[in-house]
XYZ file of N, CA, C and O in Angstrom:
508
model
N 10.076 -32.204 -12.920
C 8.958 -31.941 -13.803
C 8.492 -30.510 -13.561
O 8.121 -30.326 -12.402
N 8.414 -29.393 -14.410
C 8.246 -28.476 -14.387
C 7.607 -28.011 -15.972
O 7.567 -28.602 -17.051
N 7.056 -26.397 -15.425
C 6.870 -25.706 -16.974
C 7.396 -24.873 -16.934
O 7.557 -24.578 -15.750
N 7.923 -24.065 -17.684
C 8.772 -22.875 -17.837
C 8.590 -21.550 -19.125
O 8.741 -21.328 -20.326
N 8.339 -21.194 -18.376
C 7.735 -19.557 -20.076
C 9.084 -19.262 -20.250
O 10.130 -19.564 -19.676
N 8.791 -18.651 -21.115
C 9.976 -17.540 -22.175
C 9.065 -16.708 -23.333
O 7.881 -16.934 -23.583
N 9.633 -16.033 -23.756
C 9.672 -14.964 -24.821
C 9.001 -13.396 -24.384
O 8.706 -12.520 -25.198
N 8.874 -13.320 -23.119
C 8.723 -11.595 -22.288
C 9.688 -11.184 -22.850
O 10.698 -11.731 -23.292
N 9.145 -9.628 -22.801
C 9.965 -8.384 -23.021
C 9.327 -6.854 -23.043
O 8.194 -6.422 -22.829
N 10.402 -6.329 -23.350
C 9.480 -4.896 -23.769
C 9.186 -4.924 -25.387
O 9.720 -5.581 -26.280
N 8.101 -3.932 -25.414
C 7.795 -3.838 -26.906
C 6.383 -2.647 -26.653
O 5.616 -2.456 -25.709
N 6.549 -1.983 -28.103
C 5.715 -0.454 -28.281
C 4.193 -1.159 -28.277
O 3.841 -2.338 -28.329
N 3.680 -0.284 -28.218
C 2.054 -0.667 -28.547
C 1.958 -0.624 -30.207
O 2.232 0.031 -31.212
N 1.333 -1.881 -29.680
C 0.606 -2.223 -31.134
C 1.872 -3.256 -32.089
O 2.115 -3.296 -33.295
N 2.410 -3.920 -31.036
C 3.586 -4.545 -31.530
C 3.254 -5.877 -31.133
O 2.178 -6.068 -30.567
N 4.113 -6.911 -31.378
C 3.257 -8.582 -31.136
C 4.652 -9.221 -30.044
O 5.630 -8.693 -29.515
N 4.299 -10.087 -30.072
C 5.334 -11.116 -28.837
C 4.658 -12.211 -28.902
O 3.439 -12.279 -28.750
N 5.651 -13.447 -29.207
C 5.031 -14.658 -28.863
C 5.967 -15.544 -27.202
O 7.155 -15.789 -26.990
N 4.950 -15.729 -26.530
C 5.696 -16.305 -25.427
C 5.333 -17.915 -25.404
O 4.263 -18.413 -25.751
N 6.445 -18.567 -24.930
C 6.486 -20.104 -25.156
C 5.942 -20.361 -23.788
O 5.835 -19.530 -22.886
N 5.690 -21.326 -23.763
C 5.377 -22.464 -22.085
C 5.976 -24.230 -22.405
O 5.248 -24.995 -23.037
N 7.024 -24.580 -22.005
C 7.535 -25.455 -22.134
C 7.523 -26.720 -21.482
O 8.539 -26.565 -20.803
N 7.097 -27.910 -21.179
C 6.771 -29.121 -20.732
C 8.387 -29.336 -20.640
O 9.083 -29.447 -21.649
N 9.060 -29.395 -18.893
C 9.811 -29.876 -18.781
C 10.365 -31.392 -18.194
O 10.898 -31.056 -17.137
N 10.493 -32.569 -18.287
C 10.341 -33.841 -18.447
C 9.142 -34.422 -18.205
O 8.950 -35.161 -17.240
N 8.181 -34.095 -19.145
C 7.107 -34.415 -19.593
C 6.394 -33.991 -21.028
O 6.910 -33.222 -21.839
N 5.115 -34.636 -21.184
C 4.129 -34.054 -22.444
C 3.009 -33.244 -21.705
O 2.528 -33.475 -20.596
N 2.679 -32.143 -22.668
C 1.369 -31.944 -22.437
C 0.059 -32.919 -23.146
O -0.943 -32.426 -23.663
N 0.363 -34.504 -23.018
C -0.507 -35.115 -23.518
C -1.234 -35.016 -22.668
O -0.800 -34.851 -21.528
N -2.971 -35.101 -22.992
C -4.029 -34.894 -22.072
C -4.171 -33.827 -21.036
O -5.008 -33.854 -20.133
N -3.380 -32.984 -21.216
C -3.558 -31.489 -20.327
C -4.804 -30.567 -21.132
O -5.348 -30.471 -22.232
N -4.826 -30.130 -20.120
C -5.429 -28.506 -20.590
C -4.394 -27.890 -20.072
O -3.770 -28.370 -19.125
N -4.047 -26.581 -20.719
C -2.834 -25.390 -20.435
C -3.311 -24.445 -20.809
O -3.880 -24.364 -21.897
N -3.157 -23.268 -19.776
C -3.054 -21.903 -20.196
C -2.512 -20.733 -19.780
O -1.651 -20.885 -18.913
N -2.694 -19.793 -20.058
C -1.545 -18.634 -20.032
C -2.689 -17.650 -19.130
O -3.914 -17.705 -19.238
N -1.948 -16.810 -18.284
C -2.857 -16.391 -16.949
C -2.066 -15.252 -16.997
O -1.186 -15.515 -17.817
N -1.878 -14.004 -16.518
C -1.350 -12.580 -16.137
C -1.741 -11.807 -15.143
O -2.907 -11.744 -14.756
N -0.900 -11.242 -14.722
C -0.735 -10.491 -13.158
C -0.661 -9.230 -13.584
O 0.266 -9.155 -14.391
N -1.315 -7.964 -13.393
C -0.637 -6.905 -13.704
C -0.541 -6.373 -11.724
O -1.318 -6.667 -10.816
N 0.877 -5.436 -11.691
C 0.761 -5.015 -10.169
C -0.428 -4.247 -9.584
O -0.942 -3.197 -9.970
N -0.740 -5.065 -8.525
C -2.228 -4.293 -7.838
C -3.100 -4.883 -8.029
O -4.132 -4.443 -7.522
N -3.203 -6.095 -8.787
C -4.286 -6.797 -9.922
C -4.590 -8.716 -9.387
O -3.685 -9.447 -8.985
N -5.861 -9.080 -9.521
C -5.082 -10.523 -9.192
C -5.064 -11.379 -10.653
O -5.552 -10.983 -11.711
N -4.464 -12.480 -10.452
C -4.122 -13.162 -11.552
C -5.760 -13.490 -12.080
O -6.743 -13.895 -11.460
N -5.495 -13.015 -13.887
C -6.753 -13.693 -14.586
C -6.255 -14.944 -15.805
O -5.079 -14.841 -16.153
N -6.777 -15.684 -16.225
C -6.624 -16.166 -16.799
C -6.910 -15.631 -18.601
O -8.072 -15.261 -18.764
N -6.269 -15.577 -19.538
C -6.445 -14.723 -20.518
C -6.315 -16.275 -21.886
O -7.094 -15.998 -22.798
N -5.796 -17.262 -22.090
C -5.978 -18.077 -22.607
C -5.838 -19.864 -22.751
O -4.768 -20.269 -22.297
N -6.507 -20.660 -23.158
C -6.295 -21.978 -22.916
C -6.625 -22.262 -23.896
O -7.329 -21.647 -24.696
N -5.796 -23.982 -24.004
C -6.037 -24.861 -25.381
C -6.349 -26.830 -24.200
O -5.552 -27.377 -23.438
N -7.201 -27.093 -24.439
C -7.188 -28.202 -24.442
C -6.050 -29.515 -25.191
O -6.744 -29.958 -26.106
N -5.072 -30.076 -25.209
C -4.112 -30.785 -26.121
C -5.143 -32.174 -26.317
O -4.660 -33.072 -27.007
N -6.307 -32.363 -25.844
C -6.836 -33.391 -26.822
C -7.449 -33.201 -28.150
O -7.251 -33.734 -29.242
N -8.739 -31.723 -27.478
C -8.957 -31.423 -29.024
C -9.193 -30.371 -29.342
O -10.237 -29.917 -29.810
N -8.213 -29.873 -29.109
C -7.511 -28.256 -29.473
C -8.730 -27.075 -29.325
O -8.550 -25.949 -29.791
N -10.054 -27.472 -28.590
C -10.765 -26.932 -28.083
C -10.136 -25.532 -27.147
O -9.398 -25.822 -26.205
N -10.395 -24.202 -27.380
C -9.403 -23.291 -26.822
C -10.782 -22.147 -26.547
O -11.783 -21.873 -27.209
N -10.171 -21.619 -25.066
C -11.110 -20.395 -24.742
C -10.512 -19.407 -24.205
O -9.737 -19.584 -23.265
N -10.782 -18.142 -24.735
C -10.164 -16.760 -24.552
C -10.984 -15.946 -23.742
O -12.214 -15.942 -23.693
N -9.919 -15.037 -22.911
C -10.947 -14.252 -22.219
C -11.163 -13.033 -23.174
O -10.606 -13.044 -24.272
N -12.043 -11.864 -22.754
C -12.811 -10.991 -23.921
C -11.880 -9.902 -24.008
O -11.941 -9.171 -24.997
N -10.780 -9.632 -22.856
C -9.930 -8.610 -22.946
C -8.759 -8.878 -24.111
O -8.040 -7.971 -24.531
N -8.681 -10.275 -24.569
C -7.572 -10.555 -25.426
C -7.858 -11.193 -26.483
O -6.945 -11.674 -27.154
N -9.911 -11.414 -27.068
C -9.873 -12.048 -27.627
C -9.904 -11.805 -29.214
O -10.858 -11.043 -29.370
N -9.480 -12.003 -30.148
C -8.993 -11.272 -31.275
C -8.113 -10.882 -31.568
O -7.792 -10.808 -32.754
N -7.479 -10.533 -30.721
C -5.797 -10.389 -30.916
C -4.443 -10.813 -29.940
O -3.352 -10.264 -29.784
N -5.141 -12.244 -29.274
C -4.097 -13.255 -29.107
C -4.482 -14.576 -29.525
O -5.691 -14.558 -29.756
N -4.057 -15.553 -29.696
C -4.109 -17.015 -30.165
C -3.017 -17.476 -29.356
O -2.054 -16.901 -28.849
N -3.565 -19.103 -29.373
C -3.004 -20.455 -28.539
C -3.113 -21.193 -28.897
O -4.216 -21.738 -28.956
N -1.535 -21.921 -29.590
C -1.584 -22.804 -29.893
C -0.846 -24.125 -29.347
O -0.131 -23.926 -28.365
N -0.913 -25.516 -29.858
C 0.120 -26.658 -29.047
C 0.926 -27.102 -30.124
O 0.435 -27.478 -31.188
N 2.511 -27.066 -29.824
C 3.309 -27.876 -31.182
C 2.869 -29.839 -31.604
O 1.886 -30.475 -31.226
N 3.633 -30.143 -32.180
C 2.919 -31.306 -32.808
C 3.355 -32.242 -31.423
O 2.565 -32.829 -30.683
N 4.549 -32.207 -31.330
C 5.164 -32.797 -29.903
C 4.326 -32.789 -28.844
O 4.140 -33.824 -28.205
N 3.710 -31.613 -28.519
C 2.788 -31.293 -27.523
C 3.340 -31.332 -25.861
O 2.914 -31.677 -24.759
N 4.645 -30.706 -26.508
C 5.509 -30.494 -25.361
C 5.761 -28.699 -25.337
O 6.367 -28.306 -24.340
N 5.436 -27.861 -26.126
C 5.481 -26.448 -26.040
C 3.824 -25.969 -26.847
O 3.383 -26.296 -27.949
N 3.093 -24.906 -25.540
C 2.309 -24.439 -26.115
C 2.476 -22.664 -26.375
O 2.733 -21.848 -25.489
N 2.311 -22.444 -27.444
C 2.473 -20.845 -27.720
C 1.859 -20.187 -27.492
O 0.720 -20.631 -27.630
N 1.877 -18.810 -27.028
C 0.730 -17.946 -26.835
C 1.402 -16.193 -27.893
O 2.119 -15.232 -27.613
N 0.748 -16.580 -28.907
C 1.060 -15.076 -29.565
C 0.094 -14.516 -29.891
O -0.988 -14.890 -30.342
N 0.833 -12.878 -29.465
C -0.042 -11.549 -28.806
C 0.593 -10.689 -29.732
O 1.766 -10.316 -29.781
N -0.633 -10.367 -30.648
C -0.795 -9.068 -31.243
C -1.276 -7.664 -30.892
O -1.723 -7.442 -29.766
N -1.206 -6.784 -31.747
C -1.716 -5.647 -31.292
C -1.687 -5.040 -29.545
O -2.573 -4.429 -28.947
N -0.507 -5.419 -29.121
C -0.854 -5.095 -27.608
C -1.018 -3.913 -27.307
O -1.026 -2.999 -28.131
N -1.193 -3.758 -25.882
C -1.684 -1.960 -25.184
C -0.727 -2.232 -24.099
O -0.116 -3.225 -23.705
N -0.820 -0.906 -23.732
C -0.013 -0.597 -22.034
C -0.890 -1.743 -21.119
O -0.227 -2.468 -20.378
N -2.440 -1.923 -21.163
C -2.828 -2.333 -20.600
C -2.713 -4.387 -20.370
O -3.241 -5.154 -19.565
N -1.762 -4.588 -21.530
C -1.159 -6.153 -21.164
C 0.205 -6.097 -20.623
O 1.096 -6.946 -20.579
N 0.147 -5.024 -20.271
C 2.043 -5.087 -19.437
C 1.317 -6.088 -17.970
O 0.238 -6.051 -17.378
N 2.634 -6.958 -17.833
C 1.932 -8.000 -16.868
C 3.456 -8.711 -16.627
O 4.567 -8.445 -17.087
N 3.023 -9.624 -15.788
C 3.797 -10.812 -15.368
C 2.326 -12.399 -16.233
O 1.186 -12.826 -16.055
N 3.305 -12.562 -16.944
C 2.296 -13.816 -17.446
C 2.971 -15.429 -17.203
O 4.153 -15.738 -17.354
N 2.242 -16.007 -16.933
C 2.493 -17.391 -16.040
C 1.671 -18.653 -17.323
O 0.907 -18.204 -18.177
N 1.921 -19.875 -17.267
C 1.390 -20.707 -17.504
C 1.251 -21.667 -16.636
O 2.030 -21.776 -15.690
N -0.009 -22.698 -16.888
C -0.282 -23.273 -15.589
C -1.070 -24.533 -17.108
O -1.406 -24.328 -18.274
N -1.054 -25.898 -16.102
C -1.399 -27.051 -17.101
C -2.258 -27.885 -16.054
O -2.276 -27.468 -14.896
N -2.636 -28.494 -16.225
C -3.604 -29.305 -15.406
C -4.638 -30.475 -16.413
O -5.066 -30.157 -17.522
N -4.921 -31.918 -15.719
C -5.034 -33.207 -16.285
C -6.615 -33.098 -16.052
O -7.245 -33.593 -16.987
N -7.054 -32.802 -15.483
C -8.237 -33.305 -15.336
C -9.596 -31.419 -15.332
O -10.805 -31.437 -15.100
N -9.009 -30.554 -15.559
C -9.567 -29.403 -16.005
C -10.523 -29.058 -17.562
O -10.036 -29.482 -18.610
N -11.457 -28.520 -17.595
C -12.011 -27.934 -19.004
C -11.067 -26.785 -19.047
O -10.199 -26.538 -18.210
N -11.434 -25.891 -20.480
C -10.813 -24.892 -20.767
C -11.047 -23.868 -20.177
O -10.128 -23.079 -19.959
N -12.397 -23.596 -19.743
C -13.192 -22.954 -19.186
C -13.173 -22.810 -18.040
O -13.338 -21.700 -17.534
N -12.961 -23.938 -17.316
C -12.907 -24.266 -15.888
C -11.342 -23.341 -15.825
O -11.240 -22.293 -15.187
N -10.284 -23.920 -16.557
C -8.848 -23.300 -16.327
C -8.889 -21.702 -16.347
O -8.870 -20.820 -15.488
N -8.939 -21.742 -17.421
C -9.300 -19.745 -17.633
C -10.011 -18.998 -16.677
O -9.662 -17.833 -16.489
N -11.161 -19.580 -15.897
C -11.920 -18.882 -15.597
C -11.777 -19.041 -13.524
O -12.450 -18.571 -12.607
N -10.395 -20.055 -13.588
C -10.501 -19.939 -11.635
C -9.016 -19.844 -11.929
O -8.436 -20.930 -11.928
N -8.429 -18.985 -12.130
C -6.758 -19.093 -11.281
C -6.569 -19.981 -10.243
O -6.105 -19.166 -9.446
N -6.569 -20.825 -9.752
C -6.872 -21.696 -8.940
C -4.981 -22.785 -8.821
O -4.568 -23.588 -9.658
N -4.362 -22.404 -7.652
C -3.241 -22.634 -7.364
C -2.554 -24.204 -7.303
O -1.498 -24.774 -7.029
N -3.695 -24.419 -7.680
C -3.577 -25.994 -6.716
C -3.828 -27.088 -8.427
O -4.107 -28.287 -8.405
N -3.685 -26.483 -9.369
C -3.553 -26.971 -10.186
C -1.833 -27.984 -10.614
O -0.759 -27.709 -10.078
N -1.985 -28.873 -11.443
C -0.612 -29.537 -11.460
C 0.495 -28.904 -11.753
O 1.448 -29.526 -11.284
N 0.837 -27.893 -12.349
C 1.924 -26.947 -12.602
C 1.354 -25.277 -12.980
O 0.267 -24.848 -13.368
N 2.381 -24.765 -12.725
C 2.676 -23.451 -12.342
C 3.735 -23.059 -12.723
O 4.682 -23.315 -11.979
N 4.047 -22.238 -14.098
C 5.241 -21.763 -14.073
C 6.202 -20.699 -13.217
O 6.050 -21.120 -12.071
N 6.965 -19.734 -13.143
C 7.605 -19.360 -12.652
C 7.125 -17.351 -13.299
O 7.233 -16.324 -12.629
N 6.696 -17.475 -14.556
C 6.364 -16.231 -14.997
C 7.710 -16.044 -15.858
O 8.835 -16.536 -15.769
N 6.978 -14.920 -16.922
C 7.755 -14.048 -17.755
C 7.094 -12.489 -17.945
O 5.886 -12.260 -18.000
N 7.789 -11.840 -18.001
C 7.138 -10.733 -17.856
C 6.962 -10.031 -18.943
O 7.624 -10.472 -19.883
N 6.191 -8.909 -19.240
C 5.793 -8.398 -20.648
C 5.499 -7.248 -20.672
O 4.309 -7.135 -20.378
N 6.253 -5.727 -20.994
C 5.939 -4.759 -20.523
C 5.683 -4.053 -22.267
O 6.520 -4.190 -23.159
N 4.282 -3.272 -22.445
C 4.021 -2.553 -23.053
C 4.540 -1.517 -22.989
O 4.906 -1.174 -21.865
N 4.781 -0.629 -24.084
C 5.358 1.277 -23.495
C 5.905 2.185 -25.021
O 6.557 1.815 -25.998
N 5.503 3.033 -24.779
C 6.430 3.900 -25.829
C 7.471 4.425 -25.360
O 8.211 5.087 -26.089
């Protein structure tokens, strides 16, 4: 049982990327999930979450407006697509899910000890 990101890369400013987080032999039924980033030197913040009961979702203020989070119908992959980026979202970005968390609560404690932890994908801004 694991989660696993994908869709990092490079890309110019002001260009978009959507990165996946994948429920591996499991659902994200009744999770909260969200997408968290590392930049080097930096500690991990949490930048977005969706609740999968009722799609209740909270953004932090550095990304809010030009990323969205969403859950597929399956509710086994949640998306995180990022518009308009800057140098300043070049990162290592992680997803993390947890059963018994608010959205708020998730986003707002990086907190390790939650039920999964992906492995990271990385995302480098640049001209």
């Amino acid at each position: 049982l694991q989660v696993v990101e994908s869709g990092g890369g490079l890309v110019q400013p002001g260009g978009s990327l959507r990165l996946a987080c994948a429920a591996s032999g499991f659902t994200f039924d009744d999770f909260t999930v969200g997408w968290f980033r590392q930049a080097p030197g930096k500690e991990r913040e949490g930048i977005a979450c969706i609740s999968s009961s009722d799609a209740g979702t909270y953004f932090a203020d550095s990304v809010k407006g030009r990323f969205t989070i969403s859950i597929d119908n399956t509710k086994t992959t949640v998306y995180l697509q990022m518009n308009s980026l800057k140098p300043e979202d070049t990162a290592v970005y992680y997803c993390s899910a947890d059963r018994k968390t608010s959205v708020q609560t998730l986003c707002t404690i990086p907190w390790f000890g939650y039920d999964y932890w992906g492995q990271g994908t990385q995302v480098g801004v640049s001209s």
